[in-house]
Short mmCIF file of C-alpha atoms and ligand atoms in Angstrom, two decimals:
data_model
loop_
_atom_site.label_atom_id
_atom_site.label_comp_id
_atom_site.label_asym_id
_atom_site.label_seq_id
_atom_site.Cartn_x
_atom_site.Cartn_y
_atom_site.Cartn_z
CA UNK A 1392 161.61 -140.64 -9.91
CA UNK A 1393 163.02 -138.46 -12.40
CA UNK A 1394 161.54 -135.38 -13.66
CA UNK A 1395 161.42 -136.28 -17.37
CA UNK A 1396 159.81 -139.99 -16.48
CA UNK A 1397 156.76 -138.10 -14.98
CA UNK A 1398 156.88 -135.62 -18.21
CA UNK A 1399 156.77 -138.97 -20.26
CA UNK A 1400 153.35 -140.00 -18.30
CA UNK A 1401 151.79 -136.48 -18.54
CA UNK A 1402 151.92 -136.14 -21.90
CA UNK A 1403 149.86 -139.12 -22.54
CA UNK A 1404 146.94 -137.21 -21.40
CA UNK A 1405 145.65 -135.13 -23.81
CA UNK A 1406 144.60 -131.59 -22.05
CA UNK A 1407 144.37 -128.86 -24.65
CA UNK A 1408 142.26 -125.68 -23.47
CA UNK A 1409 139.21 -124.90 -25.65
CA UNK A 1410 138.92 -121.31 -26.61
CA UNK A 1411 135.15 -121.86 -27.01
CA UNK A 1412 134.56 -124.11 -24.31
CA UNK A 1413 132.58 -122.01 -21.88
CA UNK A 1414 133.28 -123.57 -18.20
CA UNK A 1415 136.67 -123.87 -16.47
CA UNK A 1416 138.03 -126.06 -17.10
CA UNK A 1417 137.42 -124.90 -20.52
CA UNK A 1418 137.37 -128.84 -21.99
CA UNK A 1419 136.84 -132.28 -19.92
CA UNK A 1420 140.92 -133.60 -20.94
CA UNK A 1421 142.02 -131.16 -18.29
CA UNK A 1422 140.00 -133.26 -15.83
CA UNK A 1423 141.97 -136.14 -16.76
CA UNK A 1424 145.11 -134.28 -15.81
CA UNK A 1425 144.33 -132.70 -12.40
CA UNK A 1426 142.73 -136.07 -11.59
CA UNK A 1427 146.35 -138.37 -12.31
CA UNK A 1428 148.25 -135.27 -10.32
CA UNK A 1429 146.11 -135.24 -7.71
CA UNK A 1430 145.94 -139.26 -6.92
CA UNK A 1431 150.07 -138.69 -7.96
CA UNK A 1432 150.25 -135.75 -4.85
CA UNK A 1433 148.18 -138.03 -2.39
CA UNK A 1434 150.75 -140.93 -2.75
CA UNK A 1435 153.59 -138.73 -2.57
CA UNK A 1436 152.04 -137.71 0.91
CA UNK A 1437 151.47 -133.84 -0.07
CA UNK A 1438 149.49 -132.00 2.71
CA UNK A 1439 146.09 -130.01 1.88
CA UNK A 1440 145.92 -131.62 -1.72
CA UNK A 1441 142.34 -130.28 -2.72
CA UNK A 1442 141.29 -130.21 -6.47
CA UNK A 1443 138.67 -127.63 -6.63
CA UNK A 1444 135.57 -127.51 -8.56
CA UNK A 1445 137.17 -124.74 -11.55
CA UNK A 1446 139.78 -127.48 -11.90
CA UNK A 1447 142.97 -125.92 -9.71
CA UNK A 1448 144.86 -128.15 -7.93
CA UNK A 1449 146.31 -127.17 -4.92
CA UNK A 1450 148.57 -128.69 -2.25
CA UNK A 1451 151.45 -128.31 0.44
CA UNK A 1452 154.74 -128.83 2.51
CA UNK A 1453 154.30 -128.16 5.68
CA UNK A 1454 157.87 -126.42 6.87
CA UNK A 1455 160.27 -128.40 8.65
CA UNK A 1456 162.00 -125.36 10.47
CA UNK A 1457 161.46 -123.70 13.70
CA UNK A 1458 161.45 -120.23 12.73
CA UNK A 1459 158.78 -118.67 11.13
CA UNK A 1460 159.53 -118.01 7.12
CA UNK A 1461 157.74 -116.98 4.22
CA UNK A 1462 155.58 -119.23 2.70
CA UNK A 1463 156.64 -119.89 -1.38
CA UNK A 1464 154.55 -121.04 -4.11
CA UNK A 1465 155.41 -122.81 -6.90
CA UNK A 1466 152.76 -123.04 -9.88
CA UNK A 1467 152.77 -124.44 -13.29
CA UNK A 1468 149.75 -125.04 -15.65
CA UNK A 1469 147.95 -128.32 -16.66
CA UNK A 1470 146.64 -127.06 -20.25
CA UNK A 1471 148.27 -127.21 -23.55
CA UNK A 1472 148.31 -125.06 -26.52
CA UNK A 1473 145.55 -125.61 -28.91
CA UNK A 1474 147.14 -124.49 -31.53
CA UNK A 1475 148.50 -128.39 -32.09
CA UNK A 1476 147.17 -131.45 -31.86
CA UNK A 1477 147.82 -132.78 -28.43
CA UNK A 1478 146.10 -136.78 -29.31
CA UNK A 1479 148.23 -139.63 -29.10
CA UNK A 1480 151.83 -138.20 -28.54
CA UNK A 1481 154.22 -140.14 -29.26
CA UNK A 1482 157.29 -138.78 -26.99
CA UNK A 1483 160.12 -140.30 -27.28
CA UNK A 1484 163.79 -140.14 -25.35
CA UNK A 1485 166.65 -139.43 -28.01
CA UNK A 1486 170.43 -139.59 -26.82
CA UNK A 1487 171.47 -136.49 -28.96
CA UNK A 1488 174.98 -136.20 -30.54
CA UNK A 1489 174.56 -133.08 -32.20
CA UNK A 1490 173.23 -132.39 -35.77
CA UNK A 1491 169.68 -132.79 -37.54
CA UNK A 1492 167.07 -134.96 -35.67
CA UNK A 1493 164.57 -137.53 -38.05
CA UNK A 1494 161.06 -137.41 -36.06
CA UNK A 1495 159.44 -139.53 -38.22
CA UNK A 1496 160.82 -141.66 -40.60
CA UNK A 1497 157.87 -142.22 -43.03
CA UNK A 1498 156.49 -138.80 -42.96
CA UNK A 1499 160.10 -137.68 -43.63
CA UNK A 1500 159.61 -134.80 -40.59
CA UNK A 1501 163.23 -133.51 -39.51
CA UNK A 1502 164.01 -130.70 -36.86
CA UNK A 1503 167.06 -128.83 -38.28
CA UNK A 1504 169.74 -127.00 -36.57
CA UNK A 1505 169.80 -124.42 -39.78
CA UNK A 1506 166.16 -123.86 -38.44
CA UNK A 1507 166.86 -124.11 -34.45
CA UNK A 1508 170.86 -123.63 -33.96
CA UNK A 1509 170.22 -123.75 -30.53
CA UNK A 1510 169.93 -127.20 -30.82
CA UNK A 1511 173.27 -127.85 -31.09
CA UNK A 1512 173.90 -126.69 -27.52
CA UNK A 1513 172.28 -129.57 -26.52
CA UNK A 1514 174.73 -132.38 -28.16
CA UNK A 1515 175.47 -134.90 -25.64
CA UNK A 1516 172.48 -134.44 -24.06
CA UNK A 1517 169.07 -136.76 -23.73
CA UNK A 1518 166.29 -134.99 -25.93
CA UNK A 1519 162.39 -135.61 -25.47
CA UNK A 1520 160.68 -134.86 -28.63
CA UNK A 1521 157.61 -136.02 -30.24
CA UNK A 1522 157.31 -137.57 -34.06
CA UNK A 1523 156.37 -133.89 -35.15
CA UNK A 1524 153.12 -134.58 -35.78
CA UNK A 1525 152.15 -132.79 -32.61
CA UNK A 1526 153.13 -131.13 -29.76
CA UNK A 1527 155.20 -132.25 -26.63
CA UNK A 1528 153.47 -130.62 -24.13
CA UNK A 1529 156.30 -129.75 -22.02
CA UNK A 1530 155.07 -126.49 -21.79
CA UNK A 1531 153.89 -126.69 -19.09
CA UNK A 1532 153.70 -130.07 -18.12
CA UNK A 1533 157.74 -129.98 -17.87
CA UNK A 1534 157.55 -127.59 -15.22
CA UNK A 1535 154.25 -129.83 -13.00
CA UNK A 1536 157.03 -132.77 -13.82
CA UNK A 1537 159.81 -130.37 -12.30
CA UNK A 1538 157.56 -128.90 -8.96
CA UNK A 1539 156.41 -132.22 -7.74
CA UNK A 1540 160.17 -134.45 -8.41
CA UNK A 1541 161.22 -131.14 -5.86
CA UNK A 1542 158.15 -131.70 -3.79
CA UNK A 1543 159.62 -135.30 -3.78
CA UNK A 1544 162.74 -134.98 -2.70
CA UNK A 1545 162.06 -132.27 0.03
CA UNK A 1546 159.39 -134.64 1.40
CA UNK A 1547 162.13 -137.41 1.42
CA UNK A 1548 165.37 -135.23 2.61
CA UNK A 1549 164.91 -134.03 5.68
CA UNK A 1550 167.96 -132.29 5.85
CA UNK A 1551 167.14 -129.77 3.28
CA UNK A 1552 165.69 -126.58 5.39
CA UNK A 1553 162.49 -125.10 4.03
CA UNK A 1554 159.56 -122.90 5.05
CA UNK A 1555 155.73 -123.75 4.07
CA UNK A 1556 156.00 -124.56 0.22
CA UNK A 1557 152.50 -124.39 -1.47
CA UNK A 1558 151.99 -125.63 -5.19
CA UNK A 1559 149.66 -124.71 -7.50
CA UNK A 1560 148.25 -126.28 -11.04
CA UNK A 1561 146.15 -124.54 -12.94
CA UNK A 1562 143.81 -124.88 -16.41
CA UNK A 1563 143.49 -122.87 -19.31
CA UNK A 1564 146.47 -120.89 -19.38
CA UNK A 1565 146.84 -121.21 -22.71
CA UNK A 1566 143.61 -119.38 -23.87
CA UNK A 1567 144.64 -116.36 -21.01
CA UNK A 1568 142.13 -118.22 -18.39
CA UNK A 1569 144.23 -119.35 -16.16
CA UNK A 1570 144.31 -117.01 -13.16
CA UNK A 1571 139.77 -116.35 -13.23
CA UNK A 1572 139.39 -118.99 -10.55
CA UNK A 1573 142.75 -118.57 -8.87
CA UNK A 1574 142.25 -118.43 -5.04
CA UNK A 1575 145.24 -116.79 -3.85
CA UNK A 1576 143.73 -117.17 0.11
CA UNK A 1577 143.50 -121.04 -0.16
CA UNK A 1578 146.84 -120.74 -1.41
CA UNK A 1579 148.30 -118.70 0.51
CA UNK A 1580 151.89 -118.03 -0.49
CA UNK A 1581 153.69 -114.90 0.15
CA UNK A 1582 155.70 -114.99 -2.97
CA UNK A 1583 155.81 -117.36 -5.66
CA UNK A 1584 157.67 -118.54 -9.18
CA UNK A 1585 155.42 -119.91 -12.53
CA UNK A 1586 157.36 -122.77 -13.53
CA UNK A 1587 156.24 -121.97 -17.24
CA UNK A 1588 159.98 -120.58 -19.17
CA UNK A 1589 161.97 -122.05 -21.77
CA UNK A 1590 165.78 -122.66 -22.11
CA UNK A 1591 166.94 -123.85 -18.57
CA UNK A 1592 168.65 -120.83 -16.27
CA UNK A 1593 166.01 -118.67 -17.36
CA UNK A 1594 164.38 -115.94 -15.32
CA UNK A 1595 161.22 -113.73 -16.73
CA UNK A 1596 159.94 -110.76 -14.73
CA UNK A 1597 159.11 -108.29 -17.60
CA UNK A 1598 156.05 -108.99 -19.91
CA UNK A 1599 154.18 -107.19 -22.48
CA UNK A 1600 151.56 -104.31 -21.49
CA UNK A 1601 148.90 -105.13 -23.43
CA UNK A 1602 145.66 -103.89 -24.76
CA UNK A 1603 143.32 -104.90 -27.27
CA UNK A 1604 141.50 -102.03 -29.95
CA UNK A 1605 138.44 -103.06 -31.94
CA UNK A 1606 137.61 -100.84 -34.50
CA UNK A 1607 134.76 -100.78 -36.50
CA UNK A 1608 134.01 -98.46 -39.38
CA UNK A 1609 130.71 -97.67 -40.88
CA UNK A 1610 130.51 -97.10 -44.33
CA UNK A 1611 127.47 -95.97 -47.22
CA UNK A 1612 125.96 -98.51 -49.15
CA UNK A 1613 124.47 -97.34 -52.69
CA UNK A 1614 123.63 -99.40 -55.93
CA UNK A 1615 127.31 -99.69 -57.29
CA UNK A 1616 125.31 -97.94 -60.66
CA UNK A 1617 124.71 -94.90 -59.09
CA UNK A 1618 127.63 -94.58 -56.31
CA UNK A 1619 129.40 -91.60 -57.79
CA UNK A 1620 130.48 -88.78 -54.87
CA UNK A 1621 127.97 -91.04 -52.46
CA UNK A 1622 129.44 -94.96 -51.65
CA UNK A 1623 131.58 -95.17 -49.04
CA UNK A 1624 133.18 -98.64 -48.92
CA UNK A 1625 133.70 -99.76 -44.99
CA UNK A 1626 136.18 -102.26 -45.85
CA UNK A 1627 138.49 -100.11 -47.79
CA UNK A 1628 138.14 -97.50 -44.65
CA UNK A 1629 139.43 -100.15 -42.87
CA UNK A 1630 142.57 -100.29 -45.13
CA UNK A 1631 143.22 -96.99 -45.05
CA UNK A 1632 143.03 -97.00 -41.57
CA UNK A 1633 145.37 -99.70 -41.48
CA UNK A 1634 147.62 -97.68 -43.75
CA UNK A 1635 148.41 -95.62 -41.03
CA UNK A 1636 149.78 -97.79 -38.74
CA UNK A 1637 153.69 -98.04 -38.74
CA UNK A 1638 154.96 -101.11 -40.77
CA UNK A 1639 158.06 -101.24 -38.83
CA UNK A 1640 156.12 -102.16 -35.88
CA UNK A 1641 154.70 -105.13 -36.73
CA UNK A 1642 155.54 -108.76 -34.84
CA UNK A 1643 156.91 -109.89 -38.07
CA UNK A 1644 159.30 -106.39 -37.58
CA UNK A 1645 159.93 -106.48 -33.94
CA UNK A 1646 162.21 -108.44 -31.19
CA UNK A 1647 163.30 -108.04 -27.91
CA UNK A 1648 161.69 -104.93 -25.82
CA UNK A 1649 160.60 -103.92 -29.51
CA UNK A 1650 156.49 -103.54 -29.42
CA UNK A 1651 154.14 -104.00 -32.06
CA UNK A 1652 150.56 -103.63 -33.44
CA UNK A 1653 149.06 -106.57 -34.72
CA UNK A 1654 146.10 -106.60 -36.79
CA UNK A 1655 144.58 -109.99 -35.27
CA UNK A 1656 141.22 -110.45 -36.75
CA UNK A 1657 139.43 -108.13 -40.00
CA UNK A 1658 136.11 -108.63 -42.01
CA UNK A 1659 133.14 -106.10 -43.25
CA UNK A 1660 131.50 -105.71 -46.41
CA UNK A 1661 130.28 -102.31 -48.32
CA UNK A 1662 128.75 -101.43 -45.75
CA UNK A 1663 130.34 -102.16 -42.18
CA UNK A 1664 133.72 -103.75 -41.47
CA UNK A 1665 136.02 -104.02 -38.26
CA UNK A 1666 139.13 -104.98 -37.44
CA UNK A 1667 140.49 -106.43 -34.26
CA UNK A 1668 144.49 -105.32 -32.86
CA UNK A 1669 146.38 -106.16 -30.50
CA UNK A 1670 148.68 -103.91 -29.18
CA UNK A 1671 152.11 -104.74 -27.26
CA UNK A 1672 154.85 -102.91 -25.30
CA UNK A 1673 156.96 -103.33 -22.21
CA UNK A 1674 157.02 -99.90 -21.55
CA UNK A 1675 153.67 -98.45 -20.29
CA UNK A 1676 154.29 -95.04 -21.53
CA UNK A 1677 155.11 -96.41 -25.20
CA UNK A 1678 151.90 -98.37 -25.11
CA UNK A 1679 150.08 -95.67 -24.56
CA UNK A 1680 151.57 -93.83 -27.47
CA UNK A 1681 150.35 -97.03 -29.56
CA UNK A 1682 146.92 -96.41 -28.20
CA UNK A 1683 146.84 -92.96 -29.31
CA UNK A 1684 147.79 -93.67 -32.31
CA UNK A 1685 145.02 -95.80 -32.52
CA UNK A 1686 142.64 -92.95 -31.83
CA UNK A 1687 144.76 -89.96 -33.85
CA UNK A 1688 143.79 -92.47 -37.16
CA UNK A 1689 140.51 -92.97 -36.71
CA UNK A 1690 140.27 -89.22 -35.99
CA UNK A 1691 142.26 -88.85 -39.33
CA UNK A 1692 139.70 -90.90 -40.98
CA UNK A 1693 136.79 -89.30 -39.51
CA UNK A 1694 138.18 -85.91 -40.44
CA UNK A 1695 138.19 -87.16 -44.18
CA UNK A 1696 134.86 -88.98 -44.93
CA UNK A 1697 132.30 -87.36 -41.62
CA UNK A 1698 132.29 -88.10 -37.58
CA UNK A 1699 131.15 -92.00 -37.05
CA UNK A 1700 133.25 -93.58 -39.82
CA UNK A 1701 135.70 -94.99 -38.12
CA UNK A 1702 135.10 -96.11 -33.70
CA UNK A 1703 137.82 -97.59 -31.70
CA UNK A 1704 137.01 -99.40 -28.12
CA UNK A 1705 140.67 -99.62 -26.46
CA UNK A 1706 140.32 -102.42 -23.83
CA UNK A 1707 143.48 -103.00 -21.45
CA UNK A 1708 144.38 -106.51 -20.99
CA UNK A 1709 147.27 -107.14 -18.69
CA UNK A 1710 150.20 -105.49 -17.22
CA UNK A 1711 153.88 -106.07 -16.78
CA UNK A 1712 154.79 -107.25 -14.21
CA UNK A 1713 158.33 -105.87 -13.59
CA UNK A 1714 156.29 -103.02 -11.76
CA UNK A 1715 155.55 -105.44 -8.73
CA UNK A 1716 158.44 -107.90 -9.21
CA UNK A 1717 160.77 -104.80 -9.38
CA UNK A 1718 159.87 -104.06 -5.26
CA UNK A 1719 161.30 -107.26 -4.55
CA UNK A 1720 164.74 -107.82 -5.92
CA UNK A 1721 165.53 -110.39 -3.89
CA UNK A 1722 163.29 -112.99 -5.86
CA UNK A 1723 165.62 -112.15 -8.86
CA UNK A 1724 169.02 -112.76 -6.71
CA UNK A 1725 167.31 -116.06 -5.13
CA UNK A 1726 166.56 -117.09 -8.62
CA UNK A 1727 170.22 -116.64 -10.24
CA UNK A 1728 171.88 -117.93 -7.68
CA UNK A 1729 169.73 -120.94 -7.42
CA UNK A 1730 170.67 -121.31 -11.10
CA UNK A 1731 174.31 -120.84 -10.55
CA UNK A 1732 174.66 -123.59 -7.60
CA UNK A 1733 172.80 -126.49 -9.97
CA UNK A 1734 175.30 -125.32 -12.35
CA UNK A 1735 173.84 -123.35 -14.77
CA UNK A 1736 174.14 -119.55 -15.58
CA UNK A 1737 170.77 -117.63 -15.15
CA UNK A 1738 169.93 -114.98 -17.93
CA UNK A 1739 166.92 -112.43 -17.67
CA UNK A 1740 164.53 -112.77 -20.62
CA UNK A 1741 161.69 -110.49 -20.98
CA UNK A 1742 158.81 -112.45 -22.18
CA UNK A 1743 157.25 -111.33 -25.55
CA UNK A 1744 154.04 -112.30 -24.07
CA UNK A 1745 151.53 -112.53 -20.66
CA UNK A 1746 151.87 -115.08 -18.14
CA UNK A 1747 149.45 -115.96 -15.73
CA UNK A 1748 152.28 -114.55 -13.34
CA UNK A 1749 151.71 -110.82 -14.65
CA UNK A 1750 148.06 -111.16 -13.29
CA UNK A 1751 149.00 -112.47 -10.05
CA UNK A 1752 151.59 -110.04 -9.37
CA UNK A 1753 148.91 -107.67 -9.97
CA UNK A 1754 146.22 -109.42 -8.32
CA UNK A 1755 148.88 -109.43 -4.99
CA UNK A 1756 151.25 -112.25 -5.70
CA UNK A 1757 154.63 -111.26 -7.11
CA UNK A 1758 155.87 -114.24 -9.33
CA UNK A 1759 158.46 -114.35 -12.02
CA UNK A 1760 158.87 -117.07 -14.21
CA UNK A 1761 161.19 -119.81 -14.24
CA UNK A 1762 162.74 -121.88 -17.79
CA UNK A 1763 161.45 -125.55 -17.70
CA UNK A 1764 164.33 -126.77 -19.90
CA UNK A 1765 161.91 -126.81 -22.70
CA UNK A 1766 161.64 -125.30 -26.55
CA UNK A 1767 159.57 -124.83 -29.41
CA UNK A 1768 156.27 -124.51 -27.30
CA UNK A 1769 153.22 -124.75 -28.70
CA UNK A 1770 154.41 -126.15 -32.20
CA UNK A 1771 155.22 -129.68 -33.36
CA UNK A 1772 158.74 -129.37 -33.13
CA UNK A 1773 158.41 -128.50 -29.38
CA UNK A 1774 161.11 -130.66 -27.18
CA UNK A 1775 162.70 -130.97 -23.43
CA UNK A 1776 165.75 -131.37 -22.13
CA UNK A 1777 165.67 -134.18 -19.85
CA UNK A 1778 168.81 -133.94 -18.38
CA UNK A 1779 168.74 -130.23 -18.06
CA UNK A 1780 164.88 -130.85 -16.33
CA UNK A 1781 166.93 -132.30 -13.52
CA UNK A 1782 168.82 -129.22 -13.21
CA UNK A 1783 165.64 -127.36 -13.03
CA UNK A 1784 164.51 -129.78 -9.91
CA UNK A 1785 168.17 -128.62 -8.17
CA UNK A 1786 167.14 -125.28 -8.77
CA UNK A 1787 163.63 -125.46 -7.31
CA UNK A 1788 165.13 -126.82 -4.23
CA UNK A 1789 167.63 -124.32 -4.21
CA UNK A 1790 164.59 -121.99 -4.34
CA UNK A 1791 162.98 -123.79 -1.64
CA UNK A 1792 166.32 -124.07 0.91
CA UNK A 1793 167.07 -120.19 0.42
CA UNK A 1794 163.32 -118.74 1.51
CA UNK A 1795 163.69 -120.25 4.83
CA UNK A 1796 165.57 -117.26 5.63
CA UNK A 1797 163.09 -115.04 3.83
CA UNK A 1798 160.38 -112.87 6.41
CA UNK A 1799 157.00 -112.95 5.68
CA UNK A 1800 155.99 -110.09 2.85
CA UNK A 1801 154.08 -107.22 4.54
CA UNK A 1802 151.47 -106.17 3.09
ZN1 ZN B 1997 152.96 -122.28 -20.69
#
């Protein structure tokens, strides 16, 4: 089976995380999903297939070499974005000859290469998009498609060489919940790749430091008659404060290794207000700069209108990664030249974002990301590459062939 034909059948299944749903998973479609994989992973005749009772799906291939090698993970998550609708997708496979694409002819909804000139890069190639009335889903069900059509073929091939390979599919990495239940024993891999990336060739091993900063400012509330010298007004505290904050270094502003403030939430009256940022930078250091800013405006604030006005609570909320990926270089070489040899050329990205990757490197599991061959996440415009899927199967093999001469990590 080809990659993109199982990518076609996942995204029937509806499986957006719920920000508010309490459990994990976080909403009941998610199920759905693990359950189809997991009967899917049984047939296939994947070892140690166990779908646990948080929803992760686990399973293995046992090694078919002598020596002993490090065992390699490969995970990818079942969730979607729910910042699209995700019911009744209509994917569809488009040979693609360059220029505009029509989604949908009666609701007149066209993807355009002025908007996306990457497109064009594609011409010649077979496109999966939806009839932009919601999302595809291929992130990440592109790369679950890609892990098990490798899982496939190395179960069927016996002359490809490979250690222990372990898989992993998780829920609710879309609303940052993907990694709670993770249980890196069961799954026991000494190093490991997300399958979660965009373009094909890609390789991600730097994310965003990130922190969060509520801020709530108290003002004094007086009958708007008699409020000479005496009201205080919370909310415009809370512009002020916002005032402060460098304009150039907003996400609107920024690119790149570029970090930002973003003022994410904000509400109050007279009274009391707060406002909610997040705060983003590759570069520890320069984060913490951010967060000091942070505290030298409220102090600014305090200074002008009494002690209490304005309180910031700083909370960090994951790490980049490059900081564990960095002590193992060779994940980065295995990656490229995996690329290279299904005939692709590998790029670093740094990912303007977290990955459920960042928190396993941290919580012992070094794991860059891999591209999926996929674009637009998250949006209705979002669409795969199904040729260039297949490429990303070669490369996972690739992967899979070269860590049979890899040790076990100490640790
Ligand atoms: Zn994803």
């Amino acid at each position: 089976m080809k990659a993109y034909e199982r990518l076609l059948q996942y995204v029937r299944i509806a499986s957006a995380s719920d920000e508010k749903g309490a459990g994990s998973p976080s909403a009941p479609g998610i199920w759905d999903m693990a359950r189809l994989l997991e009967r899917e992973m049984r047939e296939m005749g994947l070892s140690e297939v166990c779908l646990d009772e948080h929803c992760y799906l686990y399973a293995a291939i046992p090694a078919n070499i002598e020596t002993e090698a490090a065992v390699l993970g490969f995970i990818a998550h079942m969730d979607v974005s729910p910042a699209s609708p995700c019911e009744d997708i209509r994917a569809r496979l488009v040979d693609y000859d360059g220029g505009d694409i029509l989604l949908s002819e009666d609701k007149n909804i066209v993807m355009r290469v002025s908007d996306f000139p990457f497109l064009e890069d594609y011409a010649g190639k077979r496109l999966i998009v939806t009839d932009g009335t919601t999302l595809l889903g291929a992130d990440d069900k592109a790369g679950i498609a890609e892990i098990l059509t490798m899982a496939e073929r190395l179960l069927a091939d016996d002359s490809i060489k490979h250690g222990k390979i372990v898989i992993a599919f998780t829920p609710d990495e879309e609303i940052g919940r993907g990694t709670e239940h993770f249980d890196l024993k069961r799954f026991g891999a000494d190093f490991a790749y997300t399958v979660d990336g965009g373009r094909f060739g890609e390789i991600s091993y730097e994310n965003f430091n990130a922190s969060s900063a509520q801020v709530s400012f108290t003002g004094r509330s007086v009958h708007p008659g008699t409020a000479k010298n005496v009201l205080i007004n919370a909310q415009l505290l809370a512009m002020e404060f916002f005032s402060m904050l460098p304009a150039a270094e907003r996400p609107e502003n920024t690119e790149g290794r570029e970090g930002f403030f973003l003022l994410d939430e904000s509400g109050g009256s007279v009274e009391s207000a707060f406002q909610r940022y997040i705060l983003r930078d590759h570069d520890a250091r320069r984060l913490r700069a951010r967060e000091d800013m942070i505290g030298e405006a409220a102090r600014r604030i305090n200074e002008r209108y009494g002690e209490g006005r304005a309180e910031p609570v700083i909370t960090q909320t994951y790490r980049n990664m490059a900081e564990v990926v960095e002590k193992y270089p060779f994940m980065i070489d295995i990656a490229k030249e995996a690329v290279r040899a299904a005939g692709g050329e590998p790029f670093i990205a740094p990912i303007r974002g977290g990955t459920d990757g960042a928190n396993l490197s941290f919580m012992g599991l070094p794991c860059p990301n891999l591209g999926t061959a996929s674009h637009n996440h998250h949006g209705r415009l979002e669409f795969a590459c199904a040729d260039d899927m297949e490429l990303v199967v070669v490369t996972l093999v690739k992967i899979a062939e070269a860590y049979a001469s890899i040790g076990k990590r100490q640790r």
